[in-house]
Short mmCIF file of C-alpha atoms in Angstrom, two decimals:
data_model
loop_
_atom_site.label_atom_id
_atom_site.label_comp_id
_atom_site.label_asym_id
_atom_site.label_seq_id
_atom_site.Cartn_x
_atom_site.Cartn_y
_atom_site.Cartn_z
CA UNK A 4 121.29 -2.43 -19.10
CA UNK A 5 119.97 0.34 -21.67
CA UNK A 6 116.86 1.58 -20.75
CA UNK A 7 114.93 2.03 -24.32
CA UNK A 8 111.55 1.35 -22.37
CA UNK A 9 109.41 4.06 -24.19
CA UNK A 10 110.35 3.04 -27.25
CA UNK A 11 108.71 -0.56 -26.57
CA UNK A 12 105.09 -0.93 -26.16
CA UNK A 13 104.38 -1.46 -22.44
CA UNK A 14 102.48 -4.78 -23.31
CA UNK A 15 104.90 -5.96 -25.37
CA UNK A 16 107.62 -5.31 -23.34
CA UNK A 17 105.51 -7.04 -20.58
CA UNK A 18 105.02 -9.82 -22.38
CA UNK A 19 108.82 -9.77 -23.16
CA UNK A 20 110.14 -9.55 -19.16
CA UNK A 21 107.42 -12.16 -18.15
CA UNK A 22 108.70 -15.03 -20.79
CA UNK A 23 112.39 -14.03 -19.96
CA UNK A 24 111.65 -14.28 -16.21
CA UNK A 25 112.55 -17.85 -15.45
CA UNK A 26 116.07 -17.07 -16.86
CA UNK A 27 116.85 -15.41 -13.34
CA UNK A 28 118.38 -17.13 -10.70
CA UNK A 29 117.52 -15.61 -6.99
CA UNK A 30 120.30 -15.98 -4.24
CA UNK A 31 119.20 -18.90 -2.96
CA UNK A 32 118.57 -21.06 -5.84
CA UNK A 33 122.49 -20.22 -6.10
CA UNK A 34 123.08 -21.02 -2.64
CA UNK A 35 121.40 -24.32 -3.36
CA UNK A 36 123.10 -24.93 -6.28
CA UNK A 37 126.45 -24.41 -4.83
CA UNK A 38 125.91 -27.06 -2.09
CA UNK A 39 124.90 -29.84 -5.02
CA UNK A 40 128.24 -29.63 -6.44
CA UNK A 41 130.03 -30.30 -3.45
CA UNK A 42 127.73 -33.10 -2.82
CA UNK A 43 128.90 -34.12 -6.21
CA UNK A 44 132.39 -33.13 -5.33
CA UNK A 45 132.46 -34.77 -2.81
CA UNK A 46 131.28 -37.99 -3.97
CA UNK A 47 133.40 -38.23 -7.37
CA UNK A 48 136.77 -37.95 -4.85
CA UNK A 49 135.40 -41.32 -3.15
CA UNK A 50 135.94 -45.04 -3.85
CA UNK A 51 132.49 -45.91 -2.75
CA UNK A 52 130.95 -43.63 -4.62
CA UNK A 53 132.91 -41.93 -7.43
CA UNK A 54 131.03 -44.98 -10.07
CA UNK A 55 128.17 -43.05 -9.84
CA UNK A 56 128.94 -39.33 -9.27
CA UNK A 57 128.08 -37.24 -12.22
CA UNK A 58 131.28 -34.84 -11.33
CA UNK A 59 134.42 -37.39 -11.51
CA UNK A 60 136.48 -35.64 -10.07
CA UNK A 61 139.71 -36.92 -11.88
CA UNK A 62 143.35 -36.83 -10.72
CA UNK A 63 145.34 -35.79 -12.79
CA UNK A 64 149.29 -37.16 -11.42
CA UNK A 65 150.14 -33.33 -11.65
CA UNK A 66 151.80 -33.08 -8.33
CA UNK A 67 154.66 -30.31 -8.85
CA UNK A 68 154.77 -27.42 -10.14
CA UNK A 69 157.22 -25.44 -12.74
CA UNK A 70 160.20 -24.08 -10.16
CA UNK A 71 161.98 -22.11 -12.91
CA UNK A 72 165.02 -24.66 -13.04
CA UNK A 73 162.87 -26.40 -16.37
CA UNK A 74 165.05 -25.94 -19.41
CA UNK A 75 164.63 -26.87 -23.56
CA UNK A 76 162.48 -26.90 -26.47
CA UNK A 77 158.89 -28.62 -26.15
CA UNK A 78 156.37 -29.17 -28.77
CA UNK A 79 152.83 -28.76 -27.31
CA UNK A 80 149.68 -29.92 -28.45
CA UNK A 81 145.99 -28.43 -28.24
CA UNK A 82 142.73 -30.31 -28.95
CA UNK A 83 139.70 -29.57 -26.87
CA UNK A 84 137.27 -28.07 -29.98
CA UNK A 85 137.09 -27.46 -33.38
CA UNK A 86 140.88 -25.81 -33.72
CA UNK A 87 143.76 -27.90 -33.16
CA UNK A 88 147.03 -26.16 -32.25
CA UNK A 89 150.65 -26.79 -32.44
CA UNK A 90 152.69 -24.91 -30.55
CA UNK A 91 156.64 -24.80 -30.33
CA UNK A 92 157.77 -23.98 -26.39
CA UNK A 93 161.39 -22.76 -25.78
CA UNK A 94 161.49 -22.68 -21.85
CA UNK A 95 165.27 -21.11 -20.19
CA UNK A 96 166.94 -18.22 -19.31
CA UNK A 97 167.08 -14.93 -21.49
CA UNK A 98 169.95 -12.48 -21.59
CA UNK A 99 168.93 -11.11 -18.37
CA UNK A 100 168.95 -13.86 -16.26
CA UNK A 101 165.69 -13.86 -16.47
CA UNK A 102 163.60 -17.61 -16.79
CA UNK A 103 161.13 -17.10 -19.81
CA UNK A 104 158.75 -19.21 -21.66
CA UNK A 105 158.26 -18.34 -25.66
CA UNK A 106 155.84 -19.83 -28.04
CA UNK A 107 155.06 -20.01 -31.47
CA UNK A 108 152.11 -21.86 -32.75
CA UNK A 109 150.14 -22.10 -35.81
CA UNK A 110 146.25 -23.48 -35.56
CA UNK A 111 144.99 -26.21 -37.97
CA UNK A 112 140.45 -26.31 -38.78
CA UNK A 113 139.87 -30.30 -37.70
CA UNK A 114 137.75 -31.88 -40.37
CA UNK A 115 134.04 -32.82 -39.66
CA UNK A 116 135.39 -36.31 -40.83
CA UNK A 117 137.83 -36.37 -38.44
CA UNK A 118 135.53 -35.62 -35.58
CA UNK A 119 133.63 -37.64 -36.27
CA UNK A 120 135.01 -40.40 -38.35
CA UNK A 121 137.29 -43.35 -36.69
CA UNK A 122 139.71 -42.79 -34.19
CA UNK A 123 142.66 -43.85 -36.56
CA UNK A 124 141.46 -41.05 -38.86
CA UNK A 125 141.62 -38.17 -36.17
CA UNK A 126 145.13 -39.14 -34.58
CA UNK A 127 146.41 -39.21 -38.54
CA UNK A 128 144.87 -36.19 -39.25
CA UNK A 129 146.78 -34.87 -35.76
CA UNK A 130 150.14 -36.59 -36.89
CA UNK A 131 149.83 -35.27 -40.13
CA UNK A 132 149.59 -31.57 -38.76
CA UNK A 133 152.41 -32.03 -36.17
CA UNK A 134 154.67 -33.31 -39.30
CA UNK A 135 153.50 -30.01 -41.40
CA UNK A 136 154.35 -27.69 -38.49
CA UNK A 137 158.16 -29.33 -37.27
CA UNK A 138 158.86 -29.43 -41.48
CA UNK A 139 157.83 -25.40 -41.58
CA UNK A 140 160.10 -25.22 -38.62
CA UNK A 141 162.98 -27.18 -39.72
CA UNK A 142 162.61 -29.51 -37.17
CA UNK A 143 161.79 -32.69 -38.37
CA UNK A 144 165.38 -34.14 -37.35
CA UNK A 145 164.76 -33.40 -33.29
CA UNK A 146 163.12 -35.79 -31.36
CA UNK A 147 161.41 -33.40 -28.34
CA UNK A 148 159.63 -34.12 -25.51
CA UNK A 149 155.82 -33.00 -25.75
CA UNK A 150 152.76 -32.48 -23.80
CA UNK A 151 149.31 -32.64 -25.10
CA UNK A 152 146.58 -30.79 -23.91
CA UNK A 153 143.24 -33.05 -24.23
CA UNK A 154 140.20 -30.84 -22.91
CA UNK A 155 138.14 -34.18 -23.06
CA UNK A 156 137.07 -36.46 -19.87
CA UNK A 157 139.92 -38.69 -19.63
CA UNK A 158 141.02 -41.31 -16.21
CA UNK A 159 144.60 -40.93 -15.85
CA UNK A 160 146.70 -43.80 -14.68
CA UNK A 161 150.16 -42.03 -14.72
CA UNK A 162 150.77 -38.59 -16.25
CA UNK A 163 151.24 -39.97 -19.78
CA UNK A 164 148.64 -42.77 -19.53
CA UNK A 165 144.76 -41.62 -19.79
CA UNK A 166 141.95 -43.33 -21.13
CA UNK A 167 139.08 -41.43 -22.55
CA UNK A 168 135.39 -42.12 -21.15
CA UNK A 169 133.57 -40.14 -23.60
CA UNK A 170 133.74 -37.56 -26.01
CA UNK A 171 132.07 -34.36 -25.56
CA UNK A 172 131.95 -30.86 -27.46
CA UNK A 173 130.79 -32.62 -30.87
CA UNK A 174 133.78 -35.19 -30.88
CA UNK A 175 132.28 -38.58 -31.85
CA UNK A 176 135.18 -40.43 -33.37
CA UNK A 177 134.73 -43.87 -32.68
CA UNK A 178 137.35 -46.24 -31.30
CA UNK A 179 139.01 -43.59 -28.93
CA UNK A 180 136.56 -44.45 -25.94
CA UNK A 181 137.78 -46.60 -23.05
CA UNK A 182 141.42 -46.61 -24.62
CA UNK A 183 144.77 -44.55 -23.99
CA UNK A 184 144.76 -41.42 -26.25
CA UNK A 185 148.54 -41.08 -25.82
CA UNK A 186 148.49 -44.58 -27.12
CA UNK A 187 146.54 -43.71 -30.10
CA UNK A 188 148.35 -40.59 -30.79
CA UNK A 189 152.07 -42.71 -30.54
CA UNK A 190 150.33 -45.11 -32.56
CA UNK A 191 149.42 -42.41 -35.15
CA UNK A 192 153.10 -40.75 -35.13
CA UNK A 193 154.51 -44.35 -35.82
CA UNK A 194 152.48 -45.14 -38.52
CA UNK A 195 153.88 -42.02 -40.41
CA UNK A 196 157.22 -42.50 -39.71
CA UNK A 197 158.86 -38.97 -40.86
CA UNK A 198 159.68 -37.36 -36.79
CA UNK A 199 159.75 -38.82 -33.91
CA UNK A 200 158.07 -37.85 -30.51
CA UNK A 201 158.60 -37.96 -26.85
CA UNK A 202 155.40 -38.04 -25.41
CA UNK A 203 155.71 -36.90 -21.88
CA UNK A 204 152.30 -35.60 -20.33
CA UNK A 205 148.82 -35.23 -21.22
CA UNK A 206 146.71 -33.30 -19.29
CA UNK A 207 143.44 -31.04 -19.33
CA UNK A 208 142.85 -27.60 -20.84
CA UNK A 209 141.97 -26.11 -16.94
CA UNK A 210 144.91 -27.97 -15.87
CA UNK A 211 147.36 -26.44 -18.08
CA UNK A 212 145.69 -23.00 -17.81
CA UNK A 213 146.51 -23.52 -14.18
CA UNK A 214 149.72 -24.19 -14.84
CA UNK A 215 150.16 -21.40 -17.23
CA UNK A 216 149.03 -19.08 -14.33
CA UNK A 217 150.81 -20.32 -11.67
CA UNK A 218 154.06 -18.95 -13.87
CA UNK A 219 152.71 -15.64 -13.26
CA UNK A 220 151.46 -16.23 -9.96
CA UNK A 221 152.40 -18.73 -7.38
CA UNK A 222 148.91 -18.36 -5.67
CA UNK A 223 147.45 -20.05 -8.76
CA UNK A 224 145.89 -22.88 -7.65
CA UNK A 225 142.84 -23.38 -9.48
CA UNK A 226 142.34 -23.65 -13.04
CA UNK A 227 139.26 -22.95 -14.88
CA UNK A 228 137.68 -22.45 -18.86
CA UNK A 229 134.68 -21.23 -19.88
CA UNK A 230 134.74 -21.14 -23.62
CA UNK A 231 132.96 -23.56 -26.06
CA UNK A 232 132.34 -26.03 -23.12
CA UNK A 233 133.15 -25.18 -19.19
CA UNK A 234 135.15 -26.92 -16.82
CA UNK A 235 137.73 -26.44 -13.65
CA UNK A 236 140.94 -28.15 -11.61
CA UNK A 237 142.22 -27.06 -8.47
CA UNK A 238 144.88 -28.22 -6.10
CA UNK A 239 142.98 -30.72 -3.96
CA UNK A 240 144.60 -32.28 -0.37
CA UNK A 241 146.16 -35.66 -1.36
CA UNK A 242 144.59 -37.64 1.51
CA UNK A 243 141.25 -36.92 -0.36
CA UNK A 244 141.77 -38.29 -3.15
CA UNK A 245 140.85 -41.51 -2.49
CA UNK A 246 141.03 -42.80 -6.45
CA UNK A 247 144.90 -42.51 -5.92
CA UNK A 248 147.46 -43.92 -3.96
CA UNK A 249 149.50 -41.65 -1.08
CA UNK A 250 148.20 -38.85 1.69
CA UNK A 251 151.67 -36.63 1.26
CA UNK A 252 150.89 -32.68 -0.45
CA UNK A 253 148.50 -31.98 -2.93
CA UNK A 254 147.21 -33.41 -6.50
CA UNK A 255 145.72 -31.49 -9.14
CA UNK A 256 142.16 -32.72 -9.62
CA UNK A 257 140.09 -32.35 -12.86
CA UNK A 258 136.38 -32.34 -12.09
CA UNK A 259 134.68 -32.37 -15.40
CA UNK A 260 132.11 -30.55 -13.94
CA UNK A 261 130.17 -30.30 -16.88
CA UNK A 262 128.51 -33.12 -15.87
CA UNK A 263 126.96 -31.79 -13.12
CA UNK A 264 123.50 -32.77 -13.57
CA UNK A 265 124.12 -35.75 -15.48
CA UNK A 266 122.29 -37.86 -12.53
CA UNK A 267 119.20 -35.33 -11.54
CA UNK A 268 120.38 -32.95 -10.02
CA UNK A 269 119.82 -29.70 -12.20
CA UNK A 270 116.31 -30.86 -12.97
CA UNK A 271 114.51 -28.24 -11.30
CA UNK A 272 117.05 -25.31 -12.79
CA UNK A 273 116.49 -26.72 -16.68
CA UNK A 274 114.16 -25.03 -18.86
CA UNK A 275 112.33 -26.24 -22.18
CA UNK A 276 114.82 -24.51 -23.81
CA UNK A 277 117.36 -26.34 -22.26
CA UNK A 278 115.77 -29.99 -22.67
CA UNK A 279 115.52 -29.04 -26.81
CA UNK A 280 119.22 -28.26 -26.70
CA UNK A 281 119.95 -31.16 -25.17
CA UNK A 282 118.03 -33.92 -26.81
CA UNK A 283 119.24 -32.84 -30.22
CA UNK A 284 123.02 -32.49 -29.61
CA UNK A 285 125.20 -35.85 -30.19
CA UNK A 286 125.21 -36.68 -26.40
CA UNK A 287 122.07 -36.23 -24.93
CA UNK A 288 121.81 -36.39 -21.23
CA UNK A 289 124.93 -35.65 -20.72
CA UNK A 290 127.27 -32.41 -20.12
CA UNK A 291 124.00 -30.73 -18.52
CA UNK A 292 125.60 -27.86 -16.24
CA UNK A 293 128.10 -27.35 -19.61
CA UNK A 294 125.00 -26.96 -22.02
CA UNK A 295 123.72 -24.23 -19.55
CA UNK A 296 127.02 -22.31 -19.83
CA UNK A 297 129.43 -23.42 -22.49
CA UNK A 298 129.28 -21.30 -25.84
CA UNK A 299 129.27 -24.26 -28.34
CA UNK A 300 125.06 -23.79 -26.54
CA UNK A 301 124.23 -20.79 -25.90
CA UNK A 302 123.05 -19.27 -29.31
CA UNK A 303 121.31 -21.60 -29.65
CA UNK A 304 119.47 -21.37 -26.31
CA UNK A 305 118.95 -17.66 -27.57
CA UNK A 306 117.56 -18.76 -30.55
CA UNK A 307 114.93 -21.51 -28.98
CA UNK A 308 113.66 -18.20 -27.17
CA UNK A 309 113.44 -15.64 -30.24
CA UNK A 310 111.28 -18.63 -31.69
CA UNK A 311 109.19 -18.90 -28.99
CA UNK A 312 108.58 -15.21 -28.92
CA UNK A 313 107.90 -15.39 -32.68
CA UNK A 314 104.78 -18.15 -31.84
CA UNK A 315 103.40 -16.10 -28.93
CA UNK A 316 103.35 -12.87 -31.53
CA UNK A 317 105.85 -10.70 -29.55
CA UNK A 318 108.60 -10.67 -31.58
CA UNK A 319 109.00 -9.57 -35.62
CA UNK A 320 104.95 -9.48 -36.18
CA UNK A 321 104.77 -13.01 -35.69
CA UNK A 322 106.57 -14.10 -38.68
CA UNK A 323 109.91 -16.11 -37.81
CA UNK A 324 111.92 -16.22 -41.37
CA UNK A 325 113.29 -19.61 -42.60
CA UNK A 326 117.16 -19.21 -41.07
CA UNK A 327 116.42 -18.66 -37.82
CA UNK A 328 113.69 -21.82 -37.52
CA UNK A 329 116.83 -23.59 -38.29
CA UNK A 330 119.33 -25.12 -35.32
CA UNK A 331 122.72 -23.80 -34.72
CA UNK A 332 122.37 -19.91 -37.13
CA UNK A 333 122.46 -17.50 -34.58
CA UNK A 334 125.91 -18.01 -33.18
CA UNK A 335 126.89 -17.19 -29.80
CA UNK A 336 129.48 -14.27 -30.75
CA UNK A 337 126.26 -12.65 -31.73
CA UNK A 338 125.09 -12.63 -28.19
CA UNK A 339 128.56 -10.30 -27.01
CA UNK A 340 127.88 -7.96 -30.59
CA UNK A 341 124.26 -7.72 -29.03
CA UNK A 342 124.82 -6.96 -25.73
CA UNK A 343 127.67 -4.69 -26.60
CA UNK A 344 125.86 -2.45 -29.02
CA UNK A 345 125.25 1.22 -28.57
CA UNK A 346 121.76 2.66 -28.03
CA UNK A 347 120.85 2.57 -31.71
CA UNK A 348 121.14 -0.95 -32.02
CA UNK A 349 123.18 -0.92 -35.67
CA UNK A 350 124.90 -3.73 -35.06
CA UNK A 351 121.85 -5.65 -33.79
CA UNK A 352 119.89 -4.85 -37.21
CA UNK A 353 122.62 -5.67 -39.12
CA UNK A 354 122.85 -9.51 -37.33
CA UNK A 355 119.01 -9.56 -37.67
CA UNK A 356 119.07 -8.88 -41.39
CA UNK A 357 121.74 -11.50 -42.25
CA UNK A 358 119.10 -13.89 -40.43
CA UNK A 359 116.50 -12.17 -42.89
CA UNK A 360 114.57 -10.27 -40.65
CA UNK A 361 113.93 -6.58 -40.94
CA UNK A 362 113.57 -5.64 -37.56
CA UNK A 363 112.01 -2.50 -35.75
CA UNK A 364 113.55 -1.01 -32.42
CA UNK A 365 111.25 -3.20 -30.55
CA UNK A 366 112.43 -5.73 -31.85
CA UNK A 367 116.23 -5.17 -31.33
CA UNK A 368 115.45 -4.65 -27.66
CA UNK A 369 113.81 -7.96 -26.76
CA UNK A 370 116.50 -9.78 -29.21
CA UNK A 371 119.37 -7.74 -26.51
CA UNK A 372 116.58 -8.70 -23.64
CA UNK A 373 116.45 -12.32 -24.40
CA UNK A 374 120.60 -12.63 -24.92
CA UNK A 375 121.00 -10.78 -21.52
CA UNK A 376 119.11 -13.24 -19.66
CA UNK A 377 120.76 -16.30 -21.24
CA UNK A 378 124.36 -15.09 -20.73
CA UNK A 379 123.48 -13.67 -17.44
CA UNK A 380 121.99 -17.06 -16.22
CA UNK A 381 125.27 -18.99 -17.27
CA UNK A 382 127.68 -16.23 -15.39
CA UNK A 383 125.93 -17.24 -12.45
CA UNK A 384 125.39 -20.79 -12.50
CA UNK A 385 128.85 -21.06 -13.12
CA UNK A 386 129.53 -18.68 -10.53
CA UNK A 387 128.35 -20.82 -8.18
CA UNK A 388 130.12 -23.95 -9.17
CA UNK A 389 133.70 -22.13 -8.52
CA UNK A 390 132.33 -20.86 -5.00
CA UNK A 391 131.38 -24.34 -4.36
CA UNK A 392 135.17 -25.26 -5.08
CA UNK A 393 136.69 -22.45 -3.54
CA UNK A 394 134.78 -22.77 -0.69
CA UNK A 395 135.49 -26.53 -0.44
CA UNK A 396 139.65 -25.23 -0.60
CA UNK A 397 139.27 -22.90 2.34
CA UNK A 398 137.13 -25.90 4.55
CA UNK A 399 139.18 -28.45 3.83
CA UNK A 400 142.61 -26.57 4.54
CA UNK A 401 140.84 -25.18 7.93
CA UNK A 402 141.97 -21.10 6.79
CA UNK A 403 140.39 -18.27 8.12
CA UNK A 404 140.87 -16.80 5.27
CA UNK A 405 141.95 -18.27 1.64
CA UNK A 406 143.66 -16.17 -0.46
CA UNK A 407 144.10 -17.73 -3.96
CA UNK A 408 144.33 -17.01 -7.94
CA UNK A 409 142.03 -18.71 -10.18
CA UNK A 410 143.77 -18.65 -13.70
CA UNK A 411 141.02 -18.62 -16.64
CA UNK A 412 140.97 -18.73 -20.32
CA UNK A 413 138.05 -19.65 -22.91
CA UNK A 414 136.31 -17.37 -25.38
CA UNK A 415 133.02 -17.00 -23.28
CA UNK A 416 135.24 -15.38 -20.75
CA UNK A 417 137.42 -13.64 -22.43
CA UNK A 418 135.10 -11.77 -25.23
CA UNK A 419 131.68 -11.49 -23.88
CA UNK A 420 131.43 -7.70 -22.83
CA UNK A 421 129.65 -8.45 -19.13
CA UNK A 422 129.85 -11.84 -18.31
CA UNK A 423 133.64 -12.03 -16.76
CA UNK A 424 131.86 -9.35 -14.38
CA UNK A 425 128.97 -10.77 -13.54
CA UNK A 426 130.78 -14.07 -12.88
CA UNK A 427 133.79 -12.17 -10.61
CA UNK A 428 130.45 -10.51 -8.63
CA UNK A 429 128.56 -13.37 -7.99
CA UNK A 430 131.92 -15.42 -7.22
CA UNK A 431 133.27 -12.71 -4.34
CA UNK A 432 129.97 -12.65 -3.13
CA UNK A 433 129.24 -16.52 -2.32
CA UNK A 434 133.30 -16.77 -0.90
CA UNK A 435 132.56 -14.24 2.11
CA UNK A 436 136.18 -15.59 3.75
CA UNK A 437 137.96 -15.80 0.70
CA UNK A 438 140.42 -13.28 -1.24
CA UNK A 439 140.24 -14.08 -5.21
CA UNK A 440 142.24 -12.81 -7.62
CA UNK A 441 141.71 -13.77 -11.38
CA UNK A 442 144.22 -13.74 -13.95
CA UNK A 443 143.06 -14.14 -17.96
CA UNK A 444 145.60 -17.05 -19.72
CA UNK A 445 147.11 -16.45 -22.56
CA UNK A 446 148.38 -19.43 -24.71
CA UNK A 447 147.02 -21.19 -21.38
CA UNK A 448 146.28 -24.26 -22.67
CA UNK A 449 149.72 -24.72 -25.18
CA UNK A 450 152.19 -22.77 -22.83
CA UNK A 451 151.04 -24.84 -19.76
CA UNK A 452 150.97 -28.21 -21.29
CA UNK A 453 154.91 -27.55 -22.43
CA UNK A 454 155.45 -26.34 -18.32
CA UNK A 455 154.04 -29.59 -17.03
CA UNK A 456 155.91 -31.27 -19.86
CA UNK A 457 159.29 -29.71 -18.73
CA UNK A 458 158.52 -30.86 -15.39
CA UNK A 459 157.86 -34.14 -15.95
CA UNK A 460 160.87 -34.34 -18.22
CA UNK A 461 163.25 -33.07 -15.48
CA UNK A 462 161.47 -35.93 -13.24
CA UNK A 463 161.92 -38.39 -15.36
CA UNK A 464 165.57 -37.41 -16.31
CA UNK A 465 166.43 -37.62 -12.04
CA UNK A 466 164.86 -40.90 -11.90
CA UNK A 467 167.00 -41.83 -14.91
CA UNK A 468 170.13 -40.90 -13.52
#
């Protein structure tokens, strides 16, 4: 952290440190909150008591893993925010000998209509972009297998059956929850009529970031994103998943952890900032661990503290301007441009001026102050929550000592200048007999759906014959 002390009145900067305080998290209170989410980890794997767990801990029928004999062109699909991707896949063998996975994608905006609309009106809108992107390909005529990444809570009952049990992220479409979104999204390629689809596997955004991972690294066996919302797989002992049938190897489970909290037990962690967020996004009282992390929140969380520092006369004399009394304008990519800044703050004015304030030095410094302690807070919490499934690995699979990749991808982790740091630090230090190694995804989500897809196809293709 800069020191620009002197250049901040002592009682201002007081004031500042004491608001800002409750942000921090002490060892403990991690401690603590690592135990709940095994709790909750625990329960979600269980018959008895998975109805009422806030994490759900859902399997995900991903049993086996690419082995490098997966051949042939996949189309891949990626929905999980406000971008929707296409993404061509060409799995096989270069010139060297050498088994290698290519991709081409474009991305396609999704419509506020279409989020929100009718469930019909989204898959269209989806079938409509998948026809745009095989016609700029010239590939209309093929019919290829395809996995779809769907970064939404969804109960699988086979790899290509999954039925969605709510929307998150700002999704509200109506008519999708409680039914099978490869279904609708068959349905939707039907009703068009101009290509044809073999719709092979649907799975998870951390699942198929795993995946991705586990190309590179064959110690991969936890998946994990932390990017508008937050949420992590790993590789979980068969005979404890007790929502499936079989005890043989291991199943890739989906824990939708962002629901931690969802039945109490973050209570004592939340803040008033983090009760405002809540009640006014579209699913209150739910995603609570997510809202403390995820970046579709976090601005905002920043912002619900500049105001508060405006009414206790501490921040920009007092005087709050009209944009930033109003929800959702200061963006969380502001939060890595003011934390990364140099010393002289330029590119903190220059954020504070489009939000038409004309700020001193003082001011720049408790803006950075107040961003710091949000971010930091959500490295940490989230921190905790992989220790508390890396921990669970290493118990479970009675090792000494676990050594194990965690693949991640998401644009909280990726861009924010300090929190992949902070998170790494607070993760080594809660796994004292584990060795971690992380690996950043690229084209995680589209390049592992199309793996998974290529394995399931060569399944289904021995079955066959």
């Amino acid at each position: 952290m800069l020191d620009n002390r002197s250049r901040m009145e002592p009682i201002q900067m007081q004031k500042v440190e004491q608001m800002l305080l409750e942000f921090q998290l002490q060892e403990e209170d991690l401690q603590d909150l690592m135990r709940r989410m095994q709790t909750e980890m625990e329960r979600g794997l269980r018959l008895e008591t998975n109805e009422e767990a806030s994490v759900k801990m859902l399997p995900t029928y991903v049993r086996s893993t690419p082995d490098g004999s997966e051949v042939g062109d996949f189309l891949a699909l990626d929905l999980g925010g406000t971008n929707f991707r296409v993404m061509l896949v060409k799995v096989g063998e270069d010139l060297d000998g050498q088994w290698r996975v290519e991709t081409k994608h474009k991305m396609y905006s999704i419509p506020e209509d279409a989020m929100t609309g009718t469930a019909e009106m989204l898959f269209d809108y989806i079938a409509e972009c998948i026809s745009d992107y095989l016609g700029r390909q010239n590939m209309k005529h093929k019919k290829l297998p395809l996995g779809f990444t769907f970064s939404f809570p969804v109960r699988h009952e086979d790899i290509d059956k999954g039925i969605l049990l709510n929307w998150t992220k700002g999704f509200k479409a109506s008519g999708a929850e409680g039914n099978n979104i490869v279904g609708l999204l068959r349905d939707a390629i039907k009703r068009r009529g101009d290509f044809e689809m073999d719709v092979v596997a649907m799975v998870n955004d951390t699942v198929a970031t795993m995946i991705s991972c586990y190309y590179e690294d064959h110690r991969c066996e936890v998946g994990m994103i932390v990017g508008t919302g937050c949420n992590a797989c790993y590789m979980e002992e068969m005979f404890n998943v007790e929502l499936v049938e079989g005890e043989e190897g291991r199943m890739c489970v989906n824990t939708e952890w962002g629901a931690f909290g969802d039945t109490g037990e973050l209570e004592d962690f939340r803040l008033e900032y983090d009760r405002v967020v809540d009640e006014a996004s579209l699913n209150p009282g739910q995603q609570l661990y997510e809202k403390m992390i995820g970046g579709k929140y976090m601005g905002e969380l920043v912002r619900l503290v500049l105001m508060k520092m405006v009414n206790e006369d501490i921040l920009f004399g007092g005087e709050a301007p009209e944009k930033l009394k109003t929800r959702g304008t200061f963006e969380t990519q502001f939060m890595s441009q003011i934390e990364g800044d140099s010393d002289d703050f330029k590119q903190t004015s220059n954020i504070l001026r489009t939000l038409g304030v004309q700020p001193t030095m003082n001011d720049c410094y408790a803006v950075r102050l107040a961003c710091e302690s949000v971010s930091t807070r959500a490295a940490l919490m989230c921190g905790a929550g992989l220790a508390a499934v890396v921990n669970r690995m290493r118990q479970k699979r009675r090792e000494e000592l676990l050594r194990i990749t965690v693949g991640v991808d998401g644009s909280v982790y990726k861009l924010h200048p300090y929190f992949k740091d902070k998170f790494h630090a607070t993760v080594h230090k809660m796994t004292p007999c584990c060795d971690i190694t992380f690996i950043q995804s690229n084209e995680g989500s589209g390049r592992g759906a199309a793996l998974i897809s290529a394995v399931a196809y060569k399944m289904a293709c021995l079955i066959g014959h």
